[in-house]
Coordinates of C-alpha atoms in Angstrom, one line a residue:
Chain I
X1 CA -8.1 45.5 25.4
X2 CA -4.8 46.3 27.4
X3 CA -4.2 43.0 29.1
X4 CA -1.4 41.7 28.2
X5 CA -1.5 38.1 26.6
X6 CA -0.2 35.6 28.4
X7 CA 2.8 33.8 27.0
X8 CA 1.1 31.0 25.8
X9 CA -1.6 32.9 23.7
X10 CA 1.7 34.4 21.9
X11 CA 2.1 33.2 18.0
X12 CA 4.9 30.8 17.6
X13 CA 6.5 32.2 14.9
X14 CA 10.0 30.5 14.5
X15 CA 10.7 27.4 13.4
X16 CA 14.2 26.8 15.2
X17 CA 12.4 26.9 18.5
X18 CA 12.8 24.6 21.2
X19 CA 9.2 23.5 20.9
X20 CA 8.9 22.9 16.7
X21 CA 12.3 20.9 17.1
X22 CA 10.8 18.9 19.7
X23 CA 8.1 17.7 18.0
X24 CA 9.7 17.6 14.9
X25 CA 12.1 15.2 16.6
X26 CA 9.1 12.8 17.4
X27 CA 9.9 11.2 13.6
X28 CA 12.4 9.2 16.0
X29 CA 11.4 6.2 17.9
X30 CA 14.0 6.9 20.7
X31 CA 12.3 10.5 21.3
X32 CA 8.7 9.6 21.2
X33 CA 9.8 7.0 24.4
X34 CA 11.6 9.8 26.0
X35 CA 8.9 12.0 25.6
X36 CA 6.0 9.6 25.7
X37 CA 4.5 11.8 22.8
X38 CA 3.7 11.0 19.5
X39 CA 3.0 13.7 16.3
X40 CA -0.7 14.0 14.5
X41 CA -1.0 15.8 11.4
X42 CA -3.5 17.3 9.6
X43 CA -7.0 18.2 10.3
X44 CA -8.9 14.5 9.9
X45 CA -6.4 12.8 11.6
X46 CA -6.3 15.1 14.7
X47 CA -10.5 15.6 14.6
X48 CA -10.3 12.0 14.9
X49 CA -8.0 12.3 18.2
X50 CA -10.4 15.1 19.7
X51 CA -13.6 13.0 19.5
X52 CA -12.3 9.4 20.4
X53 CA -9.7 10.1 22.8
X54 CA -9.1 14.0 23.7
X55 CA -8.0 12.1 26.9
X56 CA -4.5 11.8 25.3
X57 CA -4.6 15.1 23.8
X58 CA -1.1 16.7 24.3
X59 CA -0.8 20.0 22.4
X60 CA -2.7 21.3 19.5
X61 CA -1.0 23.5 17.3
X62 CA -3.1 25.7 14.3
X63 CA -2.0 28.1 11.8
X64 CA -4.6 30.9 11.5
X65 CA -6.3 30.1 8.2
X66 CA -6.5 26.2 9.6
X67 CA -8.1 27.6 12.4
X68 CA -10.9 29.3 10.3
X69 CA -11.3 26.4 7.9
X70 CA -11.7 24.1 10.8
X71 CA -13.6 25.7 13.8
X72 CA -14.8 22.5 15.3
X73 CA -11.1 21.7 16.1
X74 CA -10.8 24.4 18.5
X75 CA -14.5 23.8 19.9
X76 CA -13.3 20.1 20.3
X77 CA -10.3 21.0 22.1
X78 CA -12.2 23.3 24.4
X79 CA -14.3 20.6 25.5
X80 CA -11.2 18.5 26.5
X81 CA -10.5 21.4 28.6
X82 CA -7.4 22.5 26.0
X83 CA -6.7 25.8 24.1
X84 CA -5.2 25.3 20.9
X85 CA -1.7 27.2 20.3
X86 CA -1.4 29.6 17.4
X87 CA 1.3 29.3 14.8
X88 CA 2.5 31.0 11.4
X89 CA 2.5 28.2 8.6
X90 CA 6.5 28.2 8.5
X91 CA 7.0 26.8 11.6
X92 CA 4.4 24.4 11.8
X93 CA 5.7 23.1 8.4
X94 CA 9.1 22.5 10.2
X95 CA 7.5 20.4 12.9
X96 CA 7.0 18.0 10.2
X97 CA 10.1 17.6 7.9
X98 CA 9.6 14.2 6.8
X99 CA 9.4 13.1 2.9
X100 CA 7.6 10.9 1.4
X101 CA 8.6 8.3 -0.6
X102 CA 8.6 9.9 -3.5
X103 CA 10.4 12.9 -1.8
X104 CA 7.6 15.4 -1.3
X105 CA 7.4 17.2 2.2
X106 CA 4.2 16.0 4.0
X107 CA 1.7 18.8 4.1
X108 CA -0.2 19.0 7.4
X109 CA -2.5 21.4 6.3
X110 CA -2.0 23.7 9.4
X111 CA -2.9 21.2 11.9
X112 CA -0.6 19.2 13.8
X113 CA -1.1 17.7 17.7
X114 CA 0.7 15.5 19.9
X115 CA -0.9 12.8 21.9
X116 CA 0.5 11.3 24.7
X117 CA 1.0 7.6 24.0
X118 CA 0.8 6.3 27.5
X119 CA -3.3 7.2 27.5
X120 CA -3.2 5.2 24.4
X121 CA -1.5 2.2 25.7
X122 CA -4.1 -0.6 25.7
X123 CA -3.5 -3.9 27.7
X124 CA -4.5 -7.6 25.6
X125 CA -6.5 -8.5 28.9
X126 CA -8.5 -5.3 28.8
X127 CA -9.0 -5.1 25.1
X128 CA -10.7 -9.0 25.0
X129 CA -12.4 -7.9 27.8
X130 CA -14.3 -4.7 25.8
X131 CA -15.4 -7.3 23.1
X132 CA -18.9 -6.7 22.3
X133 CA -20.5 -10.2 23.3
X134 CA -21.6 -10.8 19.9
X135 CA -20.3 -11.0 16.7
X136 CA -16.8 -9.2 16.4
X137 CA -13.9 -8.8 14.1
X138 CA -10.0 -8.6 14.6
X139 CA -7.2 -8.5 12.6
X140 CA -4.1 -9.4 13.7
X141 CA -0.5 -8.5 12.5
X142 CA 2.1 -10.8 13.5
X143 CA 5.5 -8.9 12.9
X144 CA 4.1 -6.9 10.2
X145 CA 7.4 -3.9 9.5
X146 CA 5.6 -1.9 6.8
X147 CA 4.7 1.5 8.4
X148 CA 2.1 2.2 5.3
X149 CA 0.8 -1.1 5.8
X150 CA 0.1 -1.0 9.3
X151 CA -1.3 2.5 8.6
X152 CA -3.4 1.3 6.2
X153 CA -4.9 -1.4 7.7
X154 CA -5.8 0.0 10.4
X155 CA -7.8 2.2 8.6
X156 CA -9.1 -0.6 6.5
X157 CA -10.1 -2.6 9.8
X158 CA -12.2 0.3 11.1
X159 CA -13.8 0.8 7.8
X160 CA -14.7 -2.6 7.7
X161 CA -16.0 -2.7 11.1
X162 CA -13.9 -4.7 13.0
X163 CA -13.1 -3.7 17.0
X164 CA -9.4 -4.2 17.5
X165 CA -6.5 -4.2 16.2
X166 CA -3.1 -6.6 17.6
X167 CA 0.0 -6.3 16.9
X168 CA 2.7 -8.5 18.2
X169 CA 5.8 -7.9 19.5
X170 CA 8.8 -7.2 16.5
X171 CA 5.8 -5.4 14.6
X172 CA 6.4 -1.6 13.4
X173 CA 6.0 1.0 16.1
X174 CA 2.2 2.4 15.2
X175 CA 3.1 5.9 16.5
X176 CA 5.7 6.3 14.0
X177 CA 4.3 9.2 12.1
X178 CA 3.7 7.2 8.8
X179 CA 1.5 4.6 10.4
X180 CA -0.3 7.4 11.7
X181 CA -0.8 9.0 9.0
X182 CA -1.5 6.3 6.4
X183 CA -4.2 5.0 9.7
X184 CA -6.1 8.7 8.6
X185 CA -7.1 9.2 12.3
X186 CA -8.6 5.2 12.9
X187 CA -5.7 4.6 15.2
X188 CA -7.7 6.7 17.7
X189 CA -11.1 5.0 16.7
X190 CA -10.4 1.6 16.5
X191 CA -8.6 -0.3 20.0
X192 CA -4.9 -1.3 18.9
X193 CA -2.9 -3.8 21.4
X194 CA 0.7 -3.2 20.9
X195 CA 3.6 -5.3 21.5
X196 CA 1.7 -8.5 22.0
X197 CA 3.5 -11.6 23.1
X198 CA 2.4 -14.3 20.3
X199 CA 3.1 -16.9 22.9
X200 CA 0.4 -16.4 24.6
X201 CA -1.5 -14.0 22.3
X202 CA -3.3 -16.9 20.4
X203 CA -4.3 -18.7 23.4
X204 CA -5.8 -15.4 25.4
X205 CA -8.1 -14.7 21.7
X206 CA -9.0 -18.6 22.2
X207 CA -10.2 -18.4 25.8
X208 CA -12.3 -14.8 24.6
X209 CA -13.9 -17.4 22.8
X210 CA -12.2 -15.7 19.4
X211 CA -11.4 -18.3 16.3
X212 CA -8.1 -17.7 15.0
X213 CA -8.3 -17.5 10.8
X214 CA -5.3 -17.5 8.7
X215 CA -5.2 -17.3 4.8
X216 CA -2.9 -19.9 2.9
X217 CA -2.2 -20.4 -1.0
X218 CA -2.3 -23.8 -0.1
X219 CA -5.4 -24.0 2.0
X220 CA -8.1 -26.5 0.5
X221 CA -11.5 -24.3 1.3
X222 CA -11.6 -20.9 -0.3
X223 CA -12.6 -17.7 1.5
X224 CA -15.7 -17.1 -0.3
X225 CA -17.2 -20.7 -0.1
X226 CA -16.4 -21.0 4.0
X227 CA -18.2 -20.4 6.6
X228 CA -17.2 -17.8 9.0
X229 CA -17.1 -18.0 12.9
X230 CA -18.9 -14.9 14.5
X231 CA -15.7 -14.2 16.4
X232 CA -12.9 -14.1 14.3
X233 CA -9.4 -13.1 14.5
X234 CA -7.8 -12.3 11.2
X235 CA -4.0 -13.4 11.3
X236 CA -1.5 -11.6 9.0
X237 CA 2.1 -12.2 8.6
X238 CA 5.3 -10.5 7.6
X239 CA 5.0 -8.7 4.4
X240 CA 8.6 -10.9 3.6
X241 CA 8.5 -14.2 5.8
X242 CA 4.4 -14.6 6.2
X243 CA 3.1 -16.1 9.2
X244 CA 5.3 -18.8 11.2
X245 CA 4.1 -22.5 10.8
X246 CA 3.2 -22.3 14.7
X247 CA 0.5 -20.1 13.6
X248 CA -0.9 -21.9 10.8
X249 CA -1.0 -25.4 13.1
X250 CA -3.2 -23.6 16.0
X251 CA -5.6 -21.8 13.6
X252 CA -9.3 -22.7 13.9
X253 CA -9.4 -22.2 9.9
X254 CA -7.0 -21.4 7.1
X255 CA -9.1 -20.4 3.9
X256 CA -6.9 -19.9 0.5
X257 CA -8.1 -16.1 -1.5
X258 CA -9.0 -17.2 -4.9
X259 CA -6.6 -16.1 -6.9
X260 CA -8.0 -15.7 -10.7
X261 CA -5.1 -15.0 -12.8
X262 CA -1.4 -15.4 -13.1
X263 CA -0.5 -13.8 -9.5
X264 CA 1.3 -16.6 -6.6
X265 CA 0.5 -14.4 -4.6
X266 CA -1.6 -10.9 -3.0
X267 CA 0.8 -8.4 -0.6
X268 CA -0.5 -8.7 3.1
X269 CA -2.5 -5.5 2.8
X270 CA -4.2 -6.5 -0.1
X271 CA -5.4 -10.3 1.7
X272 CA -6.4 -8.5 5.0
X273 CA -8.5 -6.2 2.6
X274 CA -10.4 -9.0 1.3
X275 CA -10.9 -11.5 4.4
X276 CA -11.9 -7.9 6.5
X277 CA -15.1 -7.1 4.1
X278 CA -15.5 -10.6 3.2
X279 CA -16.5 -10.8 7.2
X280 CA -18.1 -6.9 6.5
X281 CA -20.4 -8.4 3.7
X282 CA -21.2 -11.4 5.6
X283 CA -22.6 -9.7 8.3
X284 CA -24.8 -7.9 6.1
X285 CA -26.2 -10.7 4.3
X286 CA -26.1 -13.5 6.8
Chain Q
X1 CA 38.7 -27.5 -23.8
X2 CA 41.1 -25.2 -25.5
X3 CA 38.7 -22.6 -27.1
X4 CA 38.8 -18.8 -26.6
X5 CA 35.7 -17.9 -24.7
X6 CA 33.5 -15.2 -26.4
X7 CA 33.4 -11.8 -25.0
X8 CA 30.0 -12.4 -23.9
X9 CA 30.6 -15.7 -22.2
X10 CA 32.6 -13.5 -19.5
X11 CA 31.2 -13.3 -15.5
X12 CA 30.8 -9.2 -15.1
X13 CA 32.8 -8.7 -12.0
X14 CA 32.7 -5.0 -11.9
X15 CA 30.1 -3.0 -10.0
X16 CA 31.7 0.0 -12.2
X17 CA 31.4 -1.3 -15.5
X18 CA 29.7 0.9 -18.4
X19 CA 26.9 -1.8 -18.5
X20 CA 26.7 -2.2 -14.9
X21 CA 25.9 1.9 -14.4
X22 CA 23.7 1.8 -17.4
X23 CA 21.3 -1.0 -16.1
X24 CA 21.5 1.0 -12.5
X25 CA 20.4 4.6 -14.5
X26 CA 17.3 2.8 -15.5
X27 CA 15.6 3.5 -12.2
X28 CA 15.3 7.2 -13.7
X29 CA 13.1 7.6 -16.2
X30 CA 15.1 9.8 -19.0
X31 CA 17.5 6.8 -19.1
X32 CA 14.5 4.3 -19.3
X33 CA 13.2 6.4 -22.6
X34 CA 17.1 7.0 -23.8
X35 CA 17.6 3.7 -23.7
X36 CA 14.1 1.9 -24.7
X37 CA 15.0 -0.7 -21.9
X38 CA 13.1 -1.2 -18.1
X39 CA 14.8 -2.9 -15.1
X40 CA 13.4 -6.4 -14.0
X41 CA 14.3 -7.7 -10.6
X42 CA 14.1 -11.0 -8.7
X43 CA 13.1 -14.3 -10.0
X44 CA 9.0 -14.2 -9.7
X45 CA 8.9 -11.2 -11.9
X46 CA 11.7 -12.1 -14.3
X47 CA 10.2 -15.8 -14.5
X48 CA 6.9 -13.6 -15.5
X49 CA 8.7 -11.9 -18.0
X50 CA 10.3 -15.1 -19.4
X51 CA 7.0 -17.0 -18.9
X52 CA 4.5 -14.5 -21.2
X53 CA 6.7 -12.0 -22.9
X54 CA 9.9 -13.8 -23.8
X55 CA 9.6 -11.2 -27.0
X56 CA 10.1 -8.5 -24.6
X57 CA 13.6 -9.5 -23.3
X58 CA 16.4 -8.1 -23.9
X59 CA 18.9 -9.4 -21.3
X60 CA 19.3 -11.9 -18.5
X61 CA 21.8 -11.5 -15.6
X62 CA 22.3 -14.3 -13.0
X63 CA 24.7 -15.3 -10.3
X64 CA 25.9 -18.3 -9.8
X65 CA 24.1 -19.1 -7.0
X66 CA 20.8 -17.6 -8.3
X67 CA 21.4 -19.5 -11.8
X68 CA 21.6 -22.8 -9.3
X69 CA 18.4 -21.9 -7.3
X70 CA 16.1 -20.9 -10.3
X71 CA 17.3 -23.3 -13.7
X72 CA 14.2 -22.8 -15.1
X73 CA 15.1 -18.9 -16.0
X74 CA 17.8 -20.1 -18.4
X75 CA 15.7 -22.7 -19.6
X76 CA 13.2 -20.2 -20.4
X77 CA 15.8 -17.7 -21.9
X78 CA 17.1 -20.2 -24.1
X79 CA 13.3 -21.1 -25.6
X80 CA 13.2 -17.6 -26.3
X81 CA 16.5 -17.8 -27.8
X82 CA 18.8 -16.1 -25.5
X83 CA 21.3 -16.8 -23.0
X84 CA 22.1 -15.6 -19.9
X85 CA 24.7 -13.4 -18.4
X86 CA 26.7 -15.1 -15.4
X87 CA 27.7 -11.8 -13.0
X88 CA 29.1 -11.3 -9.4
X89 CA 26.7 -10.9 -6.8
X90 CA 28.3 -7.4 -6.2
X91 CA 28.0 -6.1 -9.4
X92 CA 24.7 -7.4 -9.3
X93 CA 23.4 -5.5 -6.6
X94 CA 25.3 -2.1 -7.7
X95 CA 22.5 -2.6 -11.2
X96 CA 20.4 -2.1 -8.4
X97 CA 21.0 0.5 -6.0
X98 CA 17.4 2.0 -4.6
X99 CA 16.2 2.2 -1.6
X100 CA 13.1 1.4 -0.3
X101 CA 11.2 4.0 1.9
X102 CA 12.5 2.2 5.1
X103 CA 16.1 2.9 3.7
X104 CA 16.5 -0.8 3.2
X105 CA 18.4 -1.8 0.1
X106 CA 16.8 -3.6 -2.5
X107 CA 17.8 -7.2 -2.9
X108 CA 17.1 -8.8 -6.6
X109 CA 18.4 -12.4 -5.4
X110 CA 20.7 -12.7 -7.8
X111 CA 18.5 -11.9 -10.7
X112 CA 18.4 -8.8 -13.1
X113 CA 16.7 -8.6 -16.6
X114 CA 15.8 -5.7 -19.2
X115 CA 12.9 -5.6 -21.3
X116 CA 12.1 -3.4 -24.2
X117 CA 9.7 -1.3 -23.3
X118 CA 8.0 -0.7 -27.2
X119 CA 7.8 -4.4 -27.0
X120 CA 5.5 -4.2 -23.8
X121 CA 3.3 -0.6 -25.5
X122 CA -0.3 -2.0 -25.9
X123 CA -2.5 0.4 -27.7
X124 CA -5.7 0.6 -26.1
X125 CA -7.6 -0.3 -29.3
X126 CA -5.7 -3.3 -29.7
X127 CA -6.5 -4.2 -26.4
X128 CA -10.1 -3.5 -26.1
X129 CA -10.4 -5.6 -29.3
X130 CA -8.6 -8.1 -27.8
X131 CA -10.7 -8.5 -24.8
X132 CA -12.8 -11.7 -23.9
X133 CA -16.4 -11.7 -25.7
X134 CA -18.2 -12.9 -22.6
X135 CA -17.4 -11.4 -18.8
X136 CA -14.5 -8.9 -18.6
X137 CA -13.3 -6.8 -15.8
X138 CA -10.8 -4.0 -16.6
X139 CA -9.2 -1.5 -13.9
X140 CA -8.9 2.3 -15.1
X141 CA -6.2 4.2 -13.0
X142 CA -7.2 7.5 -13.7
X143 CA -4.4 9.8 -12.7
X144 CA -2.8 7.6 -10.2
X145 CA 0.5 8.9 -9.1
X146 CA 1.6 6.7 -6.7
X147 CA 4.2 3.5 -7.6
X148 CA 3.5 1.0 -4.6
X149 CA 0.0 1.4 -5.6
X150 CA 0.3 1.2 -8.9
X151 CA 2.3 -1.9 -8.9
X152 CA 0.3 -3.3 -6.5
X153 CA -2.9 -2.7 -7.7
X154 CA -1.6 -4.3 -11.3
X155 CA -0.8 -6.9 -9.6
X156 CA -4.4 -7.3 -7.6
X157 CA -6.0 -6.9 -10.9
X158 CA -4.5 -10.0 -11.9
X159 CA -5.2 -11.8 -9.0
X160 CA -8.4 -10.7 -9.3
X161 CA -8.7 -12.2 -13.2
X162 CA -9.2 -9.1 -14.6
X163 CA -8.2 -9.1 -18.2
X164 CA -6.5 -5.2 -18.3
X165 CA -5.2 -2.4 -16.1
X166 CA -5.4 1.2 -18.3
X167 CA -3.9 4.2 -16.7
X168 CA -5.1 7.7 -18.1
X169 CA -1.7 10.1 -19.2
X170 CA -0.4 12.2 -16.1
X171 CA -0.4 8.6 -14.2
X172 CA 2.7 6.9 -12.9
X173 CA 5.1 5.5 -15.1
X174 CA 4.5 1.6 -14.9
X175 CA 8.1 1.3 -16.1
X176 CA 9.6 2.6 -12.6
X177 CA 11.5 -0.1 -10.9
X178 CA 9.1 0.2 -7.8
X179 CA 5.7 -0.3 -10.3
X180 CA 7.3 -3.2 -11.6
X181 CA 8.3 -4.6 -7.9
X182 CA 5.5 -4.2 -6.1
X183 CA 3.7 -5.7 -9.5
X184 CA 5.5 -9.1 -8.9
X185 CA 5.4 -9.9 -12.7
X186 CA 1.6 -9.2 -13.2
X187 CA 2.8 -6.9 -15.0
X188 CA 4.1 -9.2 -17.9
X189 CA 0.8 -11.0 -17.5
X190 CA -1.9 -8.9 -17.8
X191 CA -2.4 -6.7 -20.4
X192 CA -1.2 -2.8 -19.6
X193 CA -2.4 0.1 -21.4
X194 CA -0.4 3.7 -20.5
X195 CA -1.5 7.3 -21.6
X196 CA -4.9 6.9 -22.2
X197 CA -6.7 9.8 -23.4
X198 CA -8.9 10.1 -20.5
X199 CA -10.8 12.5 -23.2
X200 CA -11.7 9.2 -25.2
X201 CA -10.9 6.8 -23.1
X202 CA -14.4 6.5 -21.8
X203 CA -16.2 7.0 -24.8
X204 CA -13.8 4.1 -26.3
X205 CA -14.8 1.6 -23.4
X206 CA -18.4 2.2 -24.0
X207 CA -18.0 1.7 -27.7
X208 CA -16.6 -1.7 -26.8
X209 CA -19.5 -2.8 -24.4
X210 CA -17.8 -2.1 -21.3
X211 CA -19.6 -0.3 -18.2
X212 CA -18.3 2.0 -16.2
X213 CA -18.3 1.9 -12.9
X214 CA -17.0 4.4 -9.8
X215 CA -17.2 4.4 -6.3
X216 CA -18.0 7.1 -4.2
X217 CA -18.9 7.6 -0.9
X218 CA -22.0 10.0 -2.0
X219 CA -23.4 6.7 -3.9
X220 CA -27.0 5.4 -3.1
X221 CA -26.3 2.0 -4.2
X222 CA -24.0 -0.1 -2.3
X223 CA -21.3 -2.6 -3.8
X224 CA -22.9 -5.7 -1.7
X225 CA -26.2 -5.0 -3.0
X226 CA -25.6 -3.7 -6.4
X227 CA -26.0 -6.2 -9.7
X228 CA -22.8 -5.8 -11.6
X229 CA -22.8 -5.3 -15.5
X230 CA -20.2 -8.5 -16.8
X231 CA -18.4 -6.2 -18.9
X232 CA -17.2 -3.7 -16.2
X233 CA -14.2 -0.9 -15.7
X234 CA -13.6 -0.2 -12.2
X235 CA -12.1 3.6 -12.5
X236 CA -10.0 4.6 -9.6
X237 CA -9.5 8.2 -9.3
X238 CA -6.0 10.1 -8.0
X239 CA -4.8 9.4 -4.1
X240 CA -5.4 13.3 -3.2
X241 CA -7.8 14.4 -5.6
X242 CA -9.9 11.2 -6.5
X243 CA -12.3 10.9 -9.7
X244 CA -12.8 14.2 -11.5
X245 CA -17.0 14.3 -11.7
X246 CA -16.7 14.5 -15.5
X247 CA -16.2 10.7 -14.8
X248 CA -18.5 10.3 -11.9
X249 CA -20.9 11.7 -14.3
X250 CA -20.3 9.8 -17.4
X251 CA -19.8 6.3 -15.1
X252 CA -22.9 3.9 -15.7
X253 CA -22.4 2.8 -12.2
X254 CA -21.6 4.6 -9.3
X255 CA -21.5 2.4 -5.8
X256 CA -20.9 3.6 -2.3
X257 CA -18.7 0.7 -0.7
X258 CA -19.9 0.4 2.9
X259 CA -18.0 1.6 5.8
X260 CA -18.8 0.2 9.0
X261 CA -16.6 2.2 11.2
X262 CA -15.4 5.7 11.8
X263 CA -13.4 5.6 8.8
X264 CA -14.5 8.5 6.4
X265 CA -13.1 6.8 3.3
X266 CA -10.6 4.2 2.2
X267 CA -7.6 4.5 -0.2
X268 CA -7.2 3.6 -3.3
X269 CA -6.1 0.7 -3.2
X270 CA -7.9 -0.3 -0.7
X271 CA -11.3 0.8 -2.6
X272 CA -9.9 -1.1 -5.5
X273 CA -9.4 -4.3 -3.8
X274 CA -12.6 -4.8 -2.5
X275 CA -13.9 -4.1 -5.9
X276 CA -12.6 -6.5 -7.9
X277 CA -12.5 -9.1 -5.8
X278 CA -16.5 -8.6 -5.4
X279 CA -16.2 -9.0 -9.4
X280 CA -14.5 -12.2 -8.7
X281 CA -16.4 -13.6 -6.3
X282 CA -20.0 -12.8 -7.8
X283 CA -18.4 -14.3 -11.3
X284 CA -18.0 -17.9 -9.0
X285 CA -21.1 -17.1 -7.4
X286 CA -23.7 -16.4 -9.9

């Protein structure tokens, strides 16, 4: 063939360009607001983005041997009405230059997107208002910083079935690319409230009709011996401070995690873990 | 009084001193071996330590302040014959200079403590014998890399009253300040076996009428609806690799944990979590 390609079917090849510093730049807070983008790497986390929400696909960026080890990624953006752009493994590795914490680069596996996070902005008002009318599940994280825990349970909330996730205002950013990646691709399953006001937060989930449960070493029923609402919000507090005494007064039920050993205590992830399929388990054996 | 005070009855003032630097090199672990010794931070965990292995101990540093807020550490020190060391909050925080993975420094409230690690070295046979006769549940790390979860899940394990966490060699080092942080002192509870031969580890547990049981997403039988043996190993596998299927296919049990949403899997120590605290609650709930 003798047409000549145009420049957007061309291989980005470098990784000082304009474009990989962009999006390696969307690490930052203050450039994901500027550019109302945020970074999705590797191939489950980005197949999640083209089924759930191709709406607020960006770009979608695929080294060649990605591309051939994941064909339904390019079939997926298609359908969303997107071509995926072509790039050589060195440069896409510099789109993501963060570390772990044990200092190892992040591997994206040849697959990186952005999404744009204003198609994923969901309103509280709009997000009761999807409730399924029956039984439902929410967990809510009241100023929870940790990005790998936010990640995380996220993830765990969809696993175990619940329909939303709320955070509240002074919470970690979920598009910071360690939530996302620690959320495995539920952040684009699962709805997620941002930036909810907890003034008025617990009263809107009480007029959805939504009991507000909190967990409390020093709660006198125990999770596994209480009765559970249909409609429950799970409320989980900083991983340092836990949640604010205003909370625990308005909350329909505390319930205390048995705790069998010599531990005070279980981190947040590891209580929102066991009050999520606690409620999982429940609804399969009513 | 007119006495001389002893050496030792000094305040360490200087964030430079020799012993100062060497409790700060213990966060690598060449120094950690070199020196036989692991850092301890914060009062929960060095209460722990104090609480079930005094024998461990080898020394005690407290502010002022901290000596003040906690006076049951020196209390405890002195039962176990020793006696704390009074030091400047500066110095203090230069024994402990890491970061965590938000860049945050790490703040010990005033309270640092060694322990000898061939004191804490529990040989596996030693513990199996030691194990309960009736129910026991023990958690196998096998080739789990990552600290947080490490320490976390050792300290979920306790929580949990399970009697022994066992990682297989080519897992984390338990003795790496962030294990022993995110552990909270469970690790000074519960019994911790490192190295295992995962060769005859399995053969070892079965010996010693203990089941073993995996999850896996490929399972028929689901953890909810599964009888559990009462002498059980939950075996988690490595965060990238998971279980090799030489133990999937040696495990007596193999359960699929259910996952209501999109989520394809969870992590490990998510999966973990749910796990033993079904253990618990079916050993309350017969």
């Amino acid at each position: 063939m003798s047409f000549p390609e145009r420049p957007d079917d061309q291989t980005i090849t470098s990784p000082r360009s304009d474009r990989v510093r962009r999006i390696a730049s969307l690490s930052g807070r203050s450039a994901r607001r500027r550019h109302g983008l945020l970074r999705v790497e590797g191939p489950q986390a980005v197949r999640s983005l083209l089924q759930h929400r191709p709406d607020a696909l960006g770009e979608l960026f695929l080294t060649q041997e990605a591309a051939a080890a994941h064909p339904e990624l390019a079939a997926l953006a298609a359908q969303a009405g997107h071509r995926p752009r072509r790039i050589e493994p060195e440069a896409l590795r510099a789109m993501v230059r963060e570390q772990d914490a044990e200092g190892a680069l992040q591997n994206p596996q040849g697959v990186v997107a952005t999404a744009r996070t204003a198609a994923l902005d969901l309103p509280l008002a709009a997000a009761l208002a999807g409730l399924p009318a029956g039984p439902s599940s929410i967990l809510v994280l009241h100023e929870l910083r940790d990005p790998g825990n936010a990640g995380t349970l996220i993830r765990t909330a969809d696993a175990a079935g619940a329909d939303l996730v709320i955070l509240t205002a002074g919470s970690v950013d979920v598009h910071a690319p360690k939530v996302v990646r620690a959320s495995v691709g539920s952040l684009f399953h699962l709805g997620v409230v941002t930036g909810a006001d907890p003034a008025t937060l617990y009263r809107d989930l009480a007029a959805a009709g939504v009991s507000i449960a909190a967990t409390s070493g020093y709660a006198a029923s125990d999770l596994f011996g209480t009765a559970l609402p249909p409609r429950i919000a799970w409320v989980m507090g900083n991983e340092a401070h836990g949640l604010p005494d205003a909370v625990l007064e308005i909350a329909d039920l505390a319930v205390r995690i048995p705790l069998a050993g010599n531990a005070e205590s279980l981190n947040v992830a590891t209580a929102a873990t066991v009050c999520l399929f606690e409620s999982l388990r429940r609804r399969g054996d009513p």
